Amino acid sequence: MDQERDFFGHVSITRDIEKALIKGLILSQPNNYSSELAGLSQIRCPEYLLKAKKLIHEHASDEVNLDEVGRAVGVSRFKLYDDFKKYFGITPTVYLKRFRLEAVRQALLEGGCSGNITAVAMQWGFNHLGRFSSDYKKLFLEVPSKTVERSRKH
């Protein structure tokens, strides 16, 4: 702190801080250019990641091997993991689990389970039912049986 004057005395540092603050304020407050700025700030997702997501969706109810997904889209498993995290904020494993959980929830809400939650969960690749139930509750803030109960009321 004693050297604060030296630190902020550099023009390049104060200019960078000023730009960052202005950019933060402009992006955080709604304005006439918000939608245009949002479009410009989006990082274009590589095509192979979109293909990987499509493959995960198509084979979500099967045993998904991420090495095979990587090979199918032309990248290593490590690149797939790193770039999935970079562009989507989660790993492919977490993405697959969420996709499956959402598919189970949709089936439960549509009444397609006939009361057999276990069968639906296993159909979507959940073999450990205790872990399935806790993951489901963590994501949707209710146990699967409550979802079924609610769907029957509607």
PDB file of N, CA and C in Angstrom, residues 6-75:
ATOM      1  N   ASP A   6       3.192   4.708  -6.799  1.00  0.00           N
ATOM      2  CA  ASP A   6       4.002   4.228  -7.920  1.00  0.00           C
ATOM      3  C   ASP A   6       3.183   3.344  -8.848  1.00  0.00           C
ATOM      4  N   PHE A   7       2.333   2.497  -8.253  1.00  0.00           N
ATOM      5  CA  PHE A   7       1.518   1.575  -9.040  1.00  0.00           C
ATOM      6  C   PHE A   7       0.514   2.328  -9.910  1.00  0.00           C
ATOM      7  N   PHE A   8      -0.272   3.199  -9.313  1.00  0.00           N
ATOM      8  CA  PHE A   8      -1.288   3.936 -10.053  1.00  0.00           C
ATOM      9  C   PHE A   8      -0.715   5.136 -10.809  1.00  0.00           C
ATOM     10  N   GLY A   9       0.549   5.414 -10.569  1.00  0.00           N
ATOM     11  CA  GLY A   9       1.188   6.510 -11.273  1.00  0.00           C
ATOM     12  C   GLY A   9       1.541   6.169 -12.707  1.00  0.00           C
ATOM     13  N   HIS A  10       1.521   4.883 -13.047  1.00  0.00           N
ATOM     14  CA  HIS A  10       1.809   4.458 -14.421  1.00  0.00           C
ATOM     15  C   HIS A  10       0.566   4.678 -15.279  1.00  0.00           C
ATOM     16  N   VAL A  11       0.738   5.436 -16.331  1.00  0.00           N
ATOM     17  CA  VAL A  11      -0.376   5.777 -17.209  1.00  0.00           C
ATOM     18  C   VAL A  11      -1.008   4.527 -17.820  1.00  0.00           C
ATOM     19  N   SER A  12      -0.185   3.573 -18.205  1.00  0.00           N
ATOM     20  CA  SER A  12      -0.735   2.372 -18.855  1.00  0.00           C
ATOM     21  C   SER A  12      -1.633   1.582 -17.905  1.00  0.00           C
ATOM     22  N   ILE A  13      -1.281   1.547 -16.632  1.00  0.00           N
ATOM     23  CA  ILE A  13      -2.105   0.814 -15.665  1.00  0.00           C
ATOM     24  C   ILE A  13      -3.421   1.547 -15.417  1.00  0.00           C
ATOM     25  N   THR A  14      -3.362   2.824 -15.201  1.00  0.00           N
ATOM     26  CA  THR A  14      -4.605   3.564 -14.931  1.00  0.00           C
ATOM     27  C   THR A  14      -5.520   3.545 -16.147  1.00  0.00           C
ATOM     28  N   ARG A  15      -4.957   3.587 -17.348  1.00  0.00           N
ATOM     29  CA  ARG A  15      -5.765   3.522 -18.569  1.00  0.00           C
ATOM     30  C   ARG A  15      -6.481   2.176 -18.674  1.00  0.00           C
ATOM     31  N   ASP A  16      -5.752   1.101 -18.382  1.00  0.00           N
ATOM     32  CA  ASP A  16      -6.358  -0.239 -18.435  1.00  0.00           C
ATOM     33  C   ASP A  16      -7.462  -0.397 -17.393  1.00  0.00           C
ATOM     34  N   ILE A  17      -7.232   0.107 -16.193  1.00  0.00           N
ATOM     35  CA  ILE A  17      -8.250   0.023 -15.143  1.00  0.00           C
ATOM     36  C   ILE A  17      -9.475   0.833 -15.541  1.00  0.00           C
ATOM     37  N   GLU A  18      -9.250   2.007 -16.081  1.00  0.00           N
ATOM     38  CA  GLU A  18     -10.356   2.866 -16.522  1.00  0.00           C
ATOM     39  C   GLU A  18     -11.175   2.182 -17.610  1.00  0.00           C
ATOM     40  N   LYS A  19     -10.508   1.583 -18.596  1.00  0.00           N
ATOM     41  CA  LYS A  19     -11.211   0.878 -19.679  1.00  0.00           C
ATOM     42  C   LYS A  19     -12.026  -0.291 -19.125  1.00  0.00           C
ATOM     43  N   ALA A  20     -11.432  -1.036 -18.201  1.00  0.00           N
ATOM     44  CA  ALA A  20     -12.130  -2.189 -17.625  1.00  0.00           C
ATOM     45  C   ALA A  20     -13.383  -1.745 -16.863  1.00  0.00           C
ATOM     46  N   LEU A  21     -13.265  -0.660 -16.100  1.00  0.00           N
ATOM     47  CA  LEU A  21     -14.423  -0.159 -15.361  1.00  0.00           C
ATOM     48  C   LEU A  21     -15.526   0.325 -16.302  1.00  0.00           C
ATOM     49  N   ILE A  22     -15.154   1.062 -17.323  1.00  0.00           N
ATOM     50  CA  ILE A  22     -16.144   1.564 -18.282  1.00  0.00           C
ATOM     51  C   ILE A  22     -16.823   0.400 -19.004  1.00  0.00           C
ATOM     52  N   LYS A  23     -16.024  -0.559 -19.456  1.00  0.00           N
ATOM     53  CA  LYS A  23     -16.582  -1.724 -20.150  1.00  0.00           C
ATOM     54  C   LYS A  23     -17.524  -2.491 -19.229  1.00  0.00           C
ATOM     55  N   GLY A  24     -17.129  -2.677 -17.967  1.00  0.00           N
ATOM     56  CA  GLY A  24     -17.976  -3.377 -17.003  1.00  0.00           C
ATOM     57  C   GLY A  24     -19.297  -2.672 -16.783  1.00  0.00           C
ATOM     58  N   LEU A  25     -19.253  -1.355 -16.663  1.00  0.00           N
ATOM     59  CA  LEU A  25     -20.487  -0.589 -16.466  1.00  0.00           C
ATOM     60  C   LEU A  25     -21.396  -0.665 -17.690  1.00  0.00           C
ATOM     61  N   ILE A  26     -20.817  -0.534 -18.873  1.00  0.00           N
ATOM     62  CA  ILE A  26     -21.616  -0.577 -20.105  1.00  0.00           C
ATOM     63  C   ILE A  26     -22.262  -1.943 -20.295  1.00  0.00           C
ATOM     64  N   LEU A  27     -21.510  -3.011 -20.018  1.00  0.00           N
ATOM     65  CA  LEU A  27     -22.041  -4.355 -20.223  1.00  0.00           C
ATOM     66  C   LEU A  27     -23.030  -4.765 -19.126  1.00  0.00           C
ATOM     67  N   SER A  28     -22.888  -4.207 -17.937  1.00  0.00           N
ATOM     68  CA  SER A  28     -23.762  -4.635 -16.841  1.00  0.00           C
ATOM     69  C   SER A  28     -25.086  -3.875 -16.772  1.00  0.00           C
ATOM     70  N   GLN A  29     -25.176  -2.728 -17.395  1.00  0.00           N
ATOM     71  CA  GLN A  29     -26.400  -1.934 -17.361  1.00  0.00           C
ATOM     72  C   GLN A  29     -27.120  -1.998 -18.699  1.00  0.00           C
ATOM     73  N   PRO A  30     -28.419  -2.260 -18.706  1.00  0.00           N
ATOM     74  CA  PRO A  30     -29.161  -2.271 -19.970  1.00  0.00           C
ATOM     75  C   PRO A  30     -29.069  -0.903 -20.659  1.00  0.00           C
ATOM     76  N   ASN A  31     -28.863  -0.938 -21.965  1.00  0.00           N
ATOM     77  CA  ASN A  31     -28.789   0.308 -22.737  1.00  0.00           C
ATOM     78  C   ASN A  31     -29.205   0.042 -24.171  1.00  0.00           C
ATOM     79  N   ASN A  32     -29.178   1.061 -25.012  1.00  0.00           N
ATOM     80  CA  ASN A  32     -29.612   0.938 -26.408  1.00  0.00           C
ATOM     81  C   ASN A  32     -28.781  -0.052 -27.205  1.00  0.00           C
ATOM     82  N   TYR A  33     -27.566  -0.325 -26.758  1.00  0.00           N
ATOM     83  CA  TYR A  33     -26.654  -1.178 -27.519  1.00  0.00           C
ATOM     84  C   TYR A  33     -26.431  -2.545 -26.853  1.00  0.00           C
ATOM     85  N   SER A  34     -27.205  -2.870 -25.836  1.00  0.00           N
ATOM     86  CA  SER A  34     -26.998  -4.114 -25.089  1.00  0.00           C
ATOM     87  C   SER A  34     -27.012  -5.353 -25.970  1.00  0.00           C
ATOM     88  N   SER A  35     -28.022  -5.487 -26.824  1.00  0.00           N
ATOM     89  CA  SER A  35     -28.106  -6.699 -27.651  1.00  0.00           C
ATOM     90  C   SER A  35     -26.959  -6.773 -28.644  1.00  0.00           C
ATOM     91  N   GLU A  36     -26.584  -5.649 -29.208  1.00  0.00           N
ATOM     92  CA  GLU A  36     -25.468  -5.630 -30.157  1.00  0.00           C
ATOM     93  C   GLU A  36     -24.155  -5.981 -29.457  1.00  0.00           C
ATOM     94  N   LEU A  37     -23.948  -5.431 -28.264  1.00  0.00           N
ATOM     95  CA  LEU A  37     -22.733  -5.724 -27.508  1.00  0.00           C
ATOM     96  C   LEU A  37     -22.688  -7.185 -27.079  1.00  0.00           C
ATOM     97  N   ALA A  38     -23.835  -7.737 -26.711  1.00  0.00           N
ATOM     98  CA  ALA A  38     -23.885  -9.147 -26.313  1.00  0.00           C
ATOM     99  C   ALA A  38     -23.495 -10.039 -27.474  1.00  0.00           C
ATOM    100  N   GLY A  39     -23.961  -9.709 -28.668  1.00  0.00           N
ATOM    101  CA  GLY A  39     -23.604 -10.490 -29.850  1.00  0.00           C
ATOM    102  C   GLY A  39     -22.130 -10.423 -30.163  1.00  0.00           C
ATOM    103  N   LEU A  40     -21.534  -9.258 -29.977  1.00  0.00           N
ATOM    104  CA  LEU A  40     -20.108  -9.098 -30.250  1.00  0.00           C
ATOM    105  C   LEU A  40     -19.235  -9.810 -29.230  1.00  0.00           C
ATOM    106  N   SER A  41     -19.729  -9.897 -27.990  1.00  0.00           N
ATOM    107  CA  SER A  41     -18.903 -10.481 -26.942  1.00  0.00           C
ATOM    108  C   SER A  41     -18.961 -12.010 -26.922  1.00  0.00           C
ATOM    109  N   GLN A  42     -19.871 -12.601 -27.665  1.00  0.00           N
ATOM    110  CA  GLN A  42     -19.971 -14.055 -27.692  1.00  0.00           C
ATOM    111  C   GLN A  42     -18.804 -14.656 -28.457  1.00  0.00           C
ATOM    112  N   ILE A  43     -18.165 -15.616 -27.833  1.00  0.00           N
ATOM    113  CA  ILE A  43     -17.064 -16.319 -28.485  1.00  0.00           C
ATOM    114  C   ILE A  43     -17.674 -17.387 -29.372  1.00  0.00           C
ATOM    115  N   ARG A  44     -17.247 -17.426 -30.604  1.00  0.00           N
ATOM    116  CA  ARG A  44     -17.786 -18.412 -31.535  1.00  0.00           C
ATOM    117  C   ARG A  44     -17.320 -19.806 -31.137  1.00  0.00           C
ATOM    118  N   CYS A  45     -18.291 -20.661 -30.953  1.00  0.00           N
ATOM    119  CA  CYS A  45     -18.028 -22.033 -30.540  1.00  0.00           C
ATOM    120  C   CYS A  45     -17.520 -22.839 -31.735  1.00  0.00           C
ATOM    121  N   PRO A  46     -16.429 -23.597 -31.564  1.00  0.00           N
ATOM    122  CA  PRO A  46     -15.928 -24.428 -32.667  1.00  0.00           C
ATOM    123  C   PRO A  46     -16.957 -25.473 -33.107  1.00  0.00           C
ATOM    124  N   GLU A  47     -16.950 -25.772 -34.376  1.00  0.00           N
ATOM    125  CA  GLU A  47     -17.902 -26.709 -34.968  1.00  0.00           C
ATOM    126  C   GLU A  47     -17.813 -28.101 -34.330  1.00  0.00           C
ATOM    127  N   TYR A  48     -16.597 -28.541 -33.992  1.00  0.00           N
ATOM    128  CA  TYR A  48     -16.451 -29.885 -33.426  1.00  0.00           C
ATOM    129  C   TYR A  48     -17.148 -29.999 -32.065  1.00  0.00           C
ATOM    130  N   LEU A  49     -17.260 -28.891 -31.321  1.00  0.00           N
ATOM    131  CA  LEU A  49     -17.974 -28.945 -30.046  1.00  0.00           C
ATOM    132  C   LEU A  49     -19.473 -29.083 -30.260  1.00  0.00           C
ATOM    133  N   LEU A  50     -19.977 -28.424 -31.296  1.00  0.00           N
ATOM    134  CA  LEU A  50     -21.403 -28.568 -31.620  1.00  0.00           C
ATOM    135  C   LEU A  50     -21.697 -29.999 -32.055  1.00  0.00           C
ATOM    136  N   LYS A  51     -20.782 -30.591 -32.818  1.00  0.00           N
ATOM    137  CA  LYS A  51     -20.940 -31.993 -33.226  1.00  0.00           C
ATOM    138  C   LYS A  51     -20.880 -32.915 -32.009  1.00  0.00           C
ATOM    139  N   ALA A  52     -19.979 -32.606 -31.076  1.00  0.00           N
ATOM    140  CA  ALA A  52     -19.857 -33.421 -29.856  1.00  0.00           C
ATOM    141  C   ALA A  52     -21.146 -33.359 -29.041  1.00  0.00           C
ATOM    142  N   LYS A  53     -21.724 -32.160 -28.903  1.00  0.00           N
ATOM    143  CA  LYS A  53     -22.997 -32.037 -28.184  1.00  0.00           C
ATOM    144  C   LYS A  53     -24.089 -32.846 -28.871  1.00  0.00           C
ATOM    145  N   LYS A  54     -24.116 -32.788 -30.193  1.00  0.00           N
ATOM    146  CA  LYS A  54     -25.121 -33.543 -30.950  1.00  0.00           C
ATOM    147  C   LYS A  54     -24.950 -35.043 -30.717  1.00  0.00           C
ATOM    148  N   LEU A  55     -23.711 -35.519 -30.755  1.00  0.00           N
ATOM    149  CA  LEU A  55     -23.448 -36.943 -30.498  1.00  0.00           C
ATOM    150  C   LEU A  55     -23.877 -37.335 -29.078  1.00  0.00           C
ATOM    151  N   ILE A  56     -23.582 -36.482 -28.128  1.00  0.00           N
ATOM    152  CA  ILE A  56     -23.977 -36.761 -26.741  1.00  0.00           C
ATOM    153  C   ILE A  56     -25.497 -36.843 -26.643  1.00  0.00           C
ATOM    154  N   HIS A  57     -26.200 -35.935 -27.311  1.00  0.00           N
ATOM    155  CA  HIS A  57     -27.670 -35.960 -27.289  1.00  0.00           C
ATOM    156  C   HIS A  57     -28.199 -37.252 -27.919  1.00  0.00           C
ATOM    157  N   GLU A  58     -27.637 -37.620 -29.073  1.00  0.00           N
ATOM    158  CA  GLU A  58     -28.118 -38.805 -29.797  1.00  0.00           C
ATOM    159  C   GLU A  58     -27.870 -40.099 -29.041  1.00  0.00           C
ATOM    160  N   HIS A  59     -26.802 -40.142 -28.230  1.00  0.00           N
ATOM    161  CA  HIS A  59     -26.436 -41.393 -27.563  1.00  0.00           C
ATOM    162  C   HIS A  59     -26.529 -41.291 -26.044  1.00  0.00           C
ATOM    163  N   ALA A  60     -27.279 -40.309 -25.546  1.00  0.00           N
ATOM    164  CA  ALA A  60     -27.353 -40.077 -24.102  1.00  0.00           C
ATOM    165  C   ALA A  60     -27.917 -41.266 -23.340  1.00  0.00           C
ATOM    166  N   SER A  61     -28.808 -42.022 -23.944  1.00  0.00           N
ATOM    167  CA  SER A  61     -29.380 -43.168 -23.238  1.00  0.00           C
ATOM    168  C   SER A  61     -28.477 -44.397 -23.323  1.00  0.00           C
ATOM    169  N   ASP A  62     -27.428 -44.320 -24.125  1.00  0.00           N
ATOM    170  CA  ASP A  62     -26.457 -45.412 -24.244  1.00  0.00           C
ATOM    171  C   ASP A  62     -25.273 -45.145 -23.316  1.00  0.00           C
ATOM    172  N   GLU A  63     -24.348 -46.073 -23.305  1.00  0.00           N
ATOM    173  CA  GLU A  63     -23.089 -45.872 -22.587  1.00  0.00           C
ATOM    174  C   GLU A  63     -22.230 -44.956 -23.449  1.00  0.00           C
ATOM    175  N   VAL A  64     -21.985 -43.749 -22.992  1.00  0.00           N
ATOM    176  CA  VAL A  64     -21.232 -42.766 -23.773  1.00  0.00           C
ATOM    177  C   VAL A  64     -19.773 -42.802 -23.353  1.00  0.00           C
ATOM    178  N   ASN A  65     -18.894 -43.028 -24.323  1.00  0.00           N
ATOM    179  CA  ASN A  65     -17.463 -43.033 -24.090  1.00  0.00           C
ATOM    180  C   ASN A  65     -16.903 -41.746 -24.683  1.00  0.00           C
ATOM    181  N   LEU A  66     -16.363 -40.894 -23.836  1.00  0.00           N
ATOM    182  CA  LEU A  66     -15.897 -39.595 -24.310  1.00  0.00           C
ATOM    183  C   LEU A  66     -14.658 -39.691 -25.201  1.00  0.00           C
ATOM    184  N   ASP A  67     -13.881 -40.766 -25.067  1.00  0.00           N
ATOM    185  CA  ASP A  67     -12.774 -40.980 -26.005  1.00  0.00           C
ATOM    186  C   ASP A  67     -13.324 -41.172 -27.417  1.00  0.00           C
ATOM    187  N   GLU A  68     -14.408 -41.960 -27.518  1.00  0.00           N
ATOM    188  CA  GLU A  68     -15.033 -42.189 -28.820  1.00  0.00           C
ATOM    189  C   GLU A  68     -15.666 -40.920 -29.376  1.00  0.00           C
ATOM    190  N   VAL A  69     -16.277 -40.120 -28.506  1.00  0.00           N
ATOM    191  CA  VAL A  69     -16.860 -38.846 -28.954  1.00  0.00           C
ATOM    192  C   VAL A  69     -15.748 -37.952 -29.498  1.00  0.00           C
ATOM    193  N   GLY A  70     -14.638 -37.884 -28.775  1.00  0.00           N
ATOM    194  CA  GLY A  70     -13.493 -37.089 -29.233  1.00  0.00           C
ATOM    195  C   GLY A  70     -12.985 -37.557 -30.579  1.00  0.00           C
ATOM    196  N   ARG A  71     -12.836 -38.870 -30.734  1.00  0.00           N
ATOM    197  CA  ARG A  71     -12.377 -39.409 -32.026  1.00  0.00           C
ATOM    198  C   ARG A  71     -13.373 -39.098 -33.134  1.00  0.00           C
ATOM    199  N   ALA A  72     -14.645 -39.201 -32.836  1.00  0.00           N
ATOM    200  CA  ALA A  72     -15.675 -38.960 -33.849  1.00  0.00           C
ATOM    201  C   ALA A  72     -15.670 -37.514 -34.338  1.00  0.00           C
ATOM    202  N   VAL A  73     -15.288 -36.585 -33.468  1.00  0.00           N
ATOM    203  CA  VAL A  73     -15.265 -35.178 -33.875  1.00  0.00           C
ATOM    204  C   VAL A  73     -13.854 -34.697 -34.209  1.00  0.00           C
ATOM    205  N   GLY A  74     -12.862 -35.581 -34.071  1.00  0.00           N
ATOM    206  CA  GLY A  74     -11.504 -35.263 -34.508  1.00  0.00           C
ATOM    207  C   GLY A  74     -10.617 -34.554 -33.502  1.00  0.00           C
ATOM    208  N   VAL A  75     -10.898 -34.735 -32.202  1.00  0.00           N
ATOM    209  CA  VAL A  75     -10.031 -34.145 -31.178  1.00  0.00           C
ATOM    210  C   VAL A  75      -9.774 -35.176 -30.085  1.00  0.00           C
TER     211      VAL A  75
END
